[in-house]
Amino acid sequence: MLRLLIKVAWLFFAARAVLRSFPSCFRPISPSFRLYGNIFAGENLLEAMSKLVPGFGWLVAIPFYFLELVMGLVQAMVFMLLTAVFTMLMCQHEAEAPMAAHG
């Protein structure tokens, strides 16, 4: 009975370790999906605006090119910040607490 309990405990701890490693593996990937989605949406917006007016499509899309440039810069900064924070959280070690002075 004790051996069965030990095997179940080891199985539980192994499953827990595997399940706890999933978020740390996928955390850096989720901002890249967000960045890809925003770039894809911007390209679709530019294409739709350029086809809006048949002869002057390039003229209608000029403000949207500026908007896409600003959004690209903002998304790149957000992506950089999130990646840096997630990397710091994965590499962070717990520091030892200083010994309190008794007396």
Short mmCIF file of N, CA, C and O in Angstrom, two decimals:
data_model
loop_
_atom_site.label_atom_id
_atom_site.label_comp_id
_atom_site.label_asym_id
_atom_site.label_seq_id
_atom_site.Cartn_x
_atom_site.Cartn_y
_atom_site.Cartn_z
N MET A 1 0.83 -1.19 0.00
CA MET A 1 0.00 0.00 0.00
C MET A 1 0.87 1.26 0.00
O MET A 1 0.56 2.22 -0.69
N LEU A 2 1.96 1.23 0.76
CA LEU A 2 2.85 2.37 0.84
C LEU A 2 3.54 2.61 -0.51
O LEU A 2 3.70 3.75 -0.93
N ARG A 3 3.94 1.52 -1.19
CA ARG A 3 4.58 1.67 -2.50
C ARG A 3 3.62 2.28 -3.51
O ARG A 3 4.01 3.11 -4.33
N LEU A 4 2.37 1.90 -3.47
CA LEU A 4 1.37 2.47 -4.37
C LEU A 4 1.19 3.96 -4.09
O LEU A 4 1.11 4.77 -5.01
N LEU A 5 1.18 4.32 -2.81
CA LEU A 5 1.04 5.72 -2.44
C LEU A 5 2.24 6.53 -2.91
O LEU A 5 2.08 7.65 -3.41
N ILE A 6 3.44 5.97 -2.82
CA ILE A 6 4.65 6.66 -3.28
C ILE A 6 4.62 6.83 -4.80
O ILE A 6 4.95 7.90 -5.32
N LYS A 7 4.17 5.80 -5.52
CA LYS A 7 4.08 5.90 -6.98
C LYS A 7 3.05 6.95 -7.40
O LYS A 7 3.29 7.73 -8.33
N VAL A 8 1.93 7.00 -6.71
CA VAL A 8 0.91 7.99 -7.03
C VAL A 8 1.44 9.40 -6.74
O VAL A 8 1.20 10.34 -7.51
N ALA A 9 2.16 9.56 -5.65
CA ALA A 9 2.72 10.87 -5.31
C ALA A 9 3.72 11.32 -6.37
O ALA A 9 3.72 12.47 -6.80
N TRP A 10 4.60 10.40 -6.82
CA TRP A 10 5.58 10.75 -7.86
C TRP A 10 4.87 11.09 -9.16
O TRP A 10 5.26 12.02 -9.87
N LEU A 11 3.84 10.36 -9.49
CA LEU A 11 3.07 10.64 -10.70
C LEU A 11 2.40 12.01 -10.60
O LEU A 11 2.40 12.79 -11.56
N PHE A 12 1.86 12.33 -9.45
CA PHE A 12 1.23 13.63 -9.23
C PHE A 12 2.25 14.75 -9.38
O PHE A 12 1.98 15.76 -10.04
N PHE A 13 3.42 14.61 -8.76
CA PHE A 13 4.43 15.66 -8.85
C PHE A 13 4.99 15.81 -10.26
O PHE A 13 5.28 16.92 -10.71
N ALA A 14 5.13 14.71 -10.99
CA ALA A 14 5.59 14.78 -12.37
C ALA A 14 4.56 15.48 -13.26
O ALA A 14 4.91 16.33 -14.08
N ALA A 15 3.28 15.15 -13.08
CA ALA A 15 2.23 15.81 -13.85
C ALA A 15 2.15 17.29 -13.52
O ALA A 15 1.97 18.13 -14.40
N ARG A 16 2.32 17.61 -12.27
CA ARG A 16 2.29 19.01 -11.85
C ARG A 16 3.45 19.79 -12.45
O ARG A 16 3.27 20.92 -12.90
N ALA A 17 4.63 19.19 -12.52
CA ALA A 17 5.79 19.86 -13.11
C ALA A 17 5.58 20.10 -14.60
O ALA A 17 5.93 21.17 -15.12
N VAL A 18 5.01 19.12 -15.28
CA VAL A 18 4.75 19.29 -16.71
C VAL A 18 3.71 20.38 -16.95
O VAL A 18 3.88 21.24 -17.83
N LEU A 19 2.64 20.37 -16.16
CA LEU A 19 1.59 21.36 -16.34
C LEU A 19 2.05 22.77 -15.97
O LEU A 19 1.59 23.75 -16.56
N ARG A 20 2.96 22.89 -15.02
CA ARG A 20 3.45 24.22 -14.64
C ARG A 20 4.46 24.77 -15.63
O ARG A 20 4.72 25.96 -15.63
N SER A 21 5.04 23.90 -16.48
CA SER A 21 6.02 24.39 -17.46
C SER A 21 5.35 24.93 -18.71
O SER A 21 5.97 25.68 -19.46
N PHE A 22 4.08 24.59 -18.97
CA PHE A 22 3.40 25.08 -20.17
C PHE A 22 3.29 26.60 -20.23
O PHE A 22 3.63 27.19 -21.26
N PRO A 23 2.82 27.28 -19.19
CA PRO A 23 2.70 28.74 -19.31
C PRO A 23 4.03 29.44 -19.55
O PRO A 23 4.10 30.40 -20.30
N SER A 24 5.10 28.95 -18.94
CA SER A 24 6.39 29.61 -19.14
C SER A 24 6.93 29.36 -20.54
O SER A 24 7.70 30.16 -21.04
N CYS A 25 6.50 28.29 -21.19
CA CYS A 25 6.93 28.05 -22.57
C CYS A 25 6.14 28.90 -23.56
O CYS A 25 6.70 29.38 -24.55
N PHE A 26 4.87 29.09 -23.32
CA PHE A 26 4.02 29.80 -24.27
C PHE A 26 3.92 31.29 -23.99
O PHE A 26 3.39 32.03 -24.81
N ARG A 27 4.43 31.76 -22.87
CA ARG A 27 4.34 33.18 -22.54
C ARG A 27 5.06 34.06 -23.56
O ARG A 27 4.51 35.08 -23.97
N PRO A 28 6.27 33.74 -24.02
CA PRO A 28 6.90 34.60 -25.04
C PRO A 28 6.26 34.47 -26.42
O PRO A 28 6.41 35.35 -27.25
N ILE A 29 5.52 33.41 -26.68
CA ILE A 29 4.94 33.20 -28.00
C ILE A 29 3.67 34.04 -28.18
O ILE A 29 3.40 34.52 -29.29
N SER A 30 2.91 34.26 -27.12
CA SER A 30 1.64 34.98 -27.26
C SER A 30 1.81 36.43 -27.74
O SER A 30 1.01 36.88 -28.56
N PRO A 31 2.82 37.20 -27.30
CA PRO A 31 2.97 38.54 -27.88
C PRO A 31 3.33 38.51 -29.36
O PRO A 31 2.96 39.42 -30.10
N SER A 32 4.02 37.47 -29.81
CA SER A 32 4.36 37.41 -31.23
C SER A 32 3.11 37.16 -32.07
O SER A 32 2.98 37.70 -33.18
N PHE A 33 2.14 36.38 -31.55
CA PHE A 33 0.87 36.22 -32.25
C PHE A 33 0.11 37.54 -32.30
O PHE A 33 -0.52 37.87 -33.31
N ARG A 34 0.18 38.28 -31.23
CA ARG A 34 -0.48 39.59 -31.19
C ARG A 34 0.15 40.53 -32.22
O ARG A 34 -0.56 41.24 -32.94
N LEU A 35 1.47 40.56 -32.29
CA LEU A 35 2.16 41.41 -33.24
C LEU A 35 1.83 41.01 -34.67
O LEU A 35 1.56 41.86 -35.53
N TYR A 36 1.80 39.71 -34.95
CA TYR A 36 1.45 39.23 -36.29
C TYR A 36 0.02 39.63 -36.65
O TYR A 36 -0.24 40.07 -37.77
N GLY A 37 -0.91 39.50 -35.73
CA GLY A 37 -2.30 39.87 -35.99
C GLY A 37 -2.45 41.35 -36.30
O GLY A 37 -3.21 41.73 -37.20
N ASN A 38 -1.73 42.19 -35.57
CA ASN A 38 -1.82 43.62 -35.83
C ASN A 38 -1.21 43.99 -37.18
O ASN A 38 -1.75 44.86 -37.88
N ILE A 39 -0.11 43.37 -37.54
CA ILE A 39 0.50 43.65 -38.84
C ILE A 39 -0.41 43.17 -39.97
O ILE A 39 -0.61 43.86 -40.97
N PHE A 40 -1.01 42.00 -39.81
CA PHE A 40 -1.91 41.46 -40.82
C PHE A 40 -3.14 42.35 -40.98
O PHE A 40 -3.59 42.63 -42.11
N ALA A 41 -3.69 42.85 -39.87
CA ALA A 41 -4.85 43.73 -39.94
C ALA A 41 -4.49 45.05 -40.62
O ALA A 41 -5.28 45.59 -41.41
N GLY A 42 -3.31 45.56 -40.36
CA GLY A 42 -2.89 46.80 -41.01
C GLY A 42 -2.72 46.64 -42.50
O GLY A 42 -3.09 47.52 -43.28
N GLU A 43 -2.16 45.51 -42.92
CA GLU A 43 -2.01 45.26 -44.35
C GLU A 43 -3.37 45.13 -45.03
O GLU A 43 -3.57 45.62 -46.14
N ASN A 44 -4.31 44.47 -44.37
CA ASN A 44 -5.66 44.36 -44.93
C ASN A 44 -6.34 45.73 -45.03
O ASN A 44 -7.05 46.01 -46.00
N LEU A 45 -6.12 46.59 -44.02
CA LEU A 45 -6.68 47.93 -44.05
C LEU A 45 -6.10 48.73 -45.22
O LEU A 45 -6.83 49.41 -45.94
N LEU A 46 -4.78 48.65 -45.41
CA LEU A 46 -4.15 49.38 -46.51
C LEU A 46 -4.65 48.89 -47.86
O LEU A 46 -4.89 49.69 -48.77
N GLU A 47 -4.82 47.60 -48.01
CA GLU A 47 -5.32 47.06 -49.27
C GLU A 47 -6.77 47.49 -49.52
O GLU A 47 -7.13 47.87 -50.64
N ALA A 48 -7.58 47.46 -48.49
CA ALA A 48 -8.98 47.86 -48.65
C ALA A 48 -9.09 49.34 -49.00
O ALA A 48 -9.90 49.74 -49.84
N MET A 49 -8.28 50.18 -48.37
CA MET A 49 -8.34 51.61 -48.65
C MET A 49 -7.80 51.94 -50.03
O MET A 49 -8.28 52.87 -50.69
N SER A 50 -6.81 51.19 -50.49
CA SER A 50 -6.27 51.48 -51.82
C SER A 50 -7.23 51.04 -52.92
O SER A 50 -7.18 51.57 -54.03
N LYS A 51 -8.11 50.09 -52.66
CA LYS A 51 -9.09 49.64 -53.65
C LYS A 51 -10.41 50.39 -53.54
O LYS A 51 -11.33 50.12 -54.30
N LEU A 52 -10.50 51.32 -52.59
CA LEU A 52 -11.75 52.04 -52.37
C LEU A 52 -12.09 52.95 -53.56
O LEU A 52 -13.22 52.98 -54.02
N VAL A 53 -11.10 53.71 -54.01
CA VAL A 53 -11.28 54.60 -55.16
C VAL A 53 -10.39 54.06 -56.27
O VAL A 53 -9.17 54.02 -56.11
N PRO A 54 -10.96 53.65 -57.40
CA PRO A 54 -10.17 52.96 -58.43
C PRO A 54 -8.98 53.76 -58.96
O PRO A 54 -7.88 53.23 -59.09
N GLY A 55 -9.12 55.03 -59.25
CA GLY A 55 -8.02 55.79 -59.85
C GLY A 55 -7.08 56.40 -58.84
O GLY A 55 -5.89 56.61 -59.11
N PHE A 56 -7.58 56.72 -57.66
CA PHE A 56 -6.79 57.43 -56.66
C PHE A 56 -6.61 56.62 -55.38
O PHE A 56 -6.61 57.17 -54.28
N GLY A 57 -6.44 55.33 -55.52
CA GLY A 57 -6.28 54.47 -54.35
C GLY A 57 -5.03 54.77 -53.56
O GLY A 57 -5.01 54.68 -52.34
N TRP A 58 -3.98 55.17 -54.26
CA TRP A 58 -2.72 55.49 -53.57
C TRP A 58 -2.87 56.75 -52.73
O TRP A 58 -2.24 56.90 -51.70
N LEU A 59 -3.73 57.68 -53.16
CA LEU A 59 -3.92 58.93 -52.44
C LEU A 59 -4.76 58.72 -51.18
O LEU A 59 -4.50 59.34 -50.14
N VAL A 60 -5.75 57.86 -51.27
CA VAL A 60 -6.63 57.59 -50.11
C VAL A 60 -5.86 56.86 -49.01
O VAL A 60 -6.10 57.07 -47.83
N ALA A 61 -4.90 56.04 -49.41
CA ALA A 61 -4.19 55.20 -48.43
C ALA A 61 -3.07 55.91 -47.70
O ALA A 61 -2.52 55.37 -46.74
N ILE A 62 -2.70 57.14 -48.10
CA ILE A 62 -1.56 57.83 -47.49
C ILE A 62 -1.76 58.05 -45.98
O ILE A 62 -0.84 57.77 -45.20
N PRO A 63 -2.90 58.54 -45.50
CA PRO A 63 -3.05 58.68 -44.04
C PRO A 63 -2.97 57.34 -43.31
O PRO A 63 -2.48 57.27 -42.18
N PHE A 64 -3.42 56.30 -43.96
CA PHE A 64 -3.39 54.99 -43.31
C PHE A 64 -1.97 54.42 -43.26
O PHE A 64 -1.65 53.62 -42.38
N TYR A 65 -1.11 54.82 -44.20
CA TYR A 65 0.30 54.43 -44.11
C TYR A 65 0.94 55.04 -42.88
O TYR A 65 1.71 54.39 -42.17
N PHE A 66 0.63 56.32 -42.61
CA PHE A 66 1.15 56.97 -41.41
C PHE A 66 0.61 56.29 -40.16
O PHE A 66 1.36 56.03 -39.21
N LEU A 67 -0.67 55.98 -40.15
CA LEU A 67 -1.27 55.29 -39.01
C LEU A 67 -0.62 53.92 -38.80
O LEU A 67 -0.35 53.52 -37.67
N GLU A 68 -0.36 53.22 -39.89
CA GLU A 68 0.27 51.91 -39.79
C GLU A 68 1.71 52.02 -39.27
O GLU A 68 2.17 51.16 -38.51
N LEU A 69 2.41 53.07 -39.66
CA LEU A 69 3.75 53.28 -39.15
C LEU A 69 3.75 53.54 -37.65
O LEU A 69 4.54 52.95 -36.90
N VAL A 70 2.83 54.37 -37.18
CA VAL A 70 2.73 54.66 -35.75
C VAL A 70 2.33 53.39 -34.98
O VAL A 70 2.91 53.08 -33.93
N MET A 71 1.35 52.66 -35.50
CA MET A 71 0.92 51.43 -34.82
C MET A 71 2.04 50.39 -34.80
O MET A 71 2.19 49.66 -33.82
N GLY A 72 2.82 50.31 -35.86
CA GLY A 72 3.94 49.38 -35.89
C GLY A 72 4.98 49.72 -34.84
O GLY A 72 5.52 48.83 -34.17
N LEU A 73 5.28 51.01 -34.68
CA LEU A 73 6.24 51.42 -33.65
C LEU A 73 5.72 51.13 -32.25
O LEU A 73 6.47 50.63 -31.39
N VAL A 74 4.45 51.41 -32.01
CA VAL A 74 3.86 51.15 -30.68
C VAL A 74 3.86 49.65 -30.40
O VAL A 74 4.22 49.21 -29.30
N GLN A 75 3.47 48.84 -31.39
CA GLN A 75 3.43 47.39 -31.18
C GLN A 75 4.83 46.82 -30.97
O GLN A 75 5.01 45.89 -30.18
N ALA A 76 5.81 47.36 -31.67
CA ALA A 76 7.19 46.89 -31.47
C ALA A 76 7.66 47.21 -30.05
O ALA A 76 8.33 46.38 -29.41
N MET A 77 7.33 48.39 -29.54
CA MET A 77 7.72 48.74 -28.18
C MET A 77 7.01 47.86 -27.16
O MET A 77 7.62 47.40 -26.18
N VAL A 78 5.70 47.61 -27.36
CA VAL A 78 4.96 46.75 -26.44
C VAL A 78 5.51 45.33 -26.48
O VAL A 78 5.70 44.69 -25.43
N PHE A 79 5.81 44.83 -27.67
CA PHE A 79 6.37 43.49 -27.82
C PHE A 79 7.72 43.39 -27.11
O PHE A 79 8.00 42.42 -26.41
N MET A 80 8.57 44.41 -27.28
CA MET A 80 9.88 44.43 -26.63
C MET A 80 9.73 44.44 -25.11
O MET A 80 10.42 43.70 -24.40
N LEU A 81 8.82 45.27 -24.61
CA LEU A 81 8.61 45.37 -23.17
C LEU A 81 8.08 44.07 -22.58
O LEU A 81 8.59 43.59 -21.55
N LEU A 82 7.08 43.47 -23.23
CA LEU A 82 6.52 42.22 -22.72
C LEU A 82 7.54 41.09 -22.77
O LEU A 82 7.63 40.29 -21.83
N THR A 83 8.32 41.02 -23.83
CA THR A 83 9.35 39.98 -23.91
C THR A 83 10.40 40.17 -22.83
O THR A 83 10.84 39.20 -22.21
N ALA A 84 10.80 41.42 -22.58
CA ALA A 84 11.79 41.68 -21.53
C ALA A 84 11.24 41.31 -20.16
O ALA A 84 11.94 40.70 -19.34
N VAL A 85 9.99 41.65 -19.88
CA VAL A 85 9.39 41.34 -18.58
C VAL A 85 9.25 39.83 -18.40
O VAL A 85 9.57 39.28 -17.34
N PHE A 86 8.76 39.14 -19.45
CA PHE A 86 8.60 37.69 -19.35
C PHE A 86 9.94 36.98 -19.18
O PHE A 86 10.06 36.02 -18.42
N THR A 87 10.96 37.47 -19.87
CA THR A 87 12.30 36.88 -19.73
C THR A 87 12.84 37.12 -18.33
O THR A 87 13.44 36.23 -17.73
N MET A 88 12.63 38.33 -17.80
CA MET A 88 13.08 38.62 -16.44
C MET A 88 12.37 37.74 -15.43
O MET A 88 12.98 37.24 -14.48
N LEU A 89 11.07 37.53 -15.61
CA LEU A 89 10.33 36.69 -14.67
C LEU A 89 10.77 35.23 -14.73
O LEU A 89 10.77 34.54 -13.72
N MET A 90 11.16 34.76 -15.92
CA MET A 90 11.62 33.37 -16.03
C MET A 90 13.00 33.19 -15.44
O MET A 90 13.33 32.12 -14.92
N CYS A 91 13.83 34.22 -15.49
CA CYS A 91 15.22 34.10 -15.03
C CYS A 91 15.43 34.60 -13.61
O CYS A 91 16.54 34.56 -13.11
N GLN A 92 14.39 35.08 -12.99
CA GLN A 92 14.51 35.68 -11.66
C GLN A 92 14.75 34.60 -10.61
O GLN A 92 14.08 33.57 -10.58
N HIS A 93 15.71 34.87 -9.74
CA HIS A 93 16.01 33.95 -8.64
C HIS A 93 15.60 34.64 -7.33
O HIS A 93 15.70 35.86 -7.20
N GLU A 94 15.17 33.83 -6.39
CA GLU A 94 14.79 34.41 -5.12
C GLU A 94 16.04 34.72 -4.31
O GLU A 94 16.92 33.89 -4.16
N ALA A 95 16.09 35.93 -3.83
CA ALA A 95 17.24 36.35 -3.02
C ALA A 95 17.01 35.91 -1.57
O ALA A 95 15.88 35.80 -1.10
N GLU A 96 18.10 35.67 -0.91
CA GLU A 96 17.99 35.28 0.50
C GLU A 96 17.59 36.50 1.32
O GLU A 96 18.07 37.60 1.09
N ALA A 97 16.71 36.28 2.25
CA ALA A 97 16.28 37.37 3.12
C ALA A 97 17.41 37.69 4.10
O ALA A 97 18.07 36.78 4.62
N PRO A 98 17.65 38.97 4.34
CA PRO A 98 18.72 39.31 5.29
C PRO A 98 18.34 38.86 6.70
O PRO A 98 17.17 38.86 7.07
N MET A 99 19.33 38.48 7.43
CA MET A 99 19.10 38.04 8.81
C MET A 99 18.72 39.26 9.67
O MET A 99 19.36 40.28 9.63
N ALA A 100 17.64 39.09 10.39
CA ALA A 100 17.19 40.19 11.26
C ALA A 100 18.06 40.21 12.51
O ALA A 100 18.45 39.17 13.05
N ALA A 101 18.38 41.40 12.92
CA ALA A 101 19.21 41.55 14.12
C ALA A 101 18.35 41.28 15.35
O ALA A 101 17.26 41.79 15.49
N HIS A 102 18.86 40.41 16.20
CA HIS A 102 18.13 40.09 17.43
C HIS A 102 18.79 40.84 18.57
O HIS A 102 19.99 40.93 18.66
N GLY A 103 18.00 41.33 19.41
CA GLY A 103 18.64 41.86 20.60
C GLY A 103 18.05 43.06 21.07
O GLY A 103 17.94 43.99 21.47
#
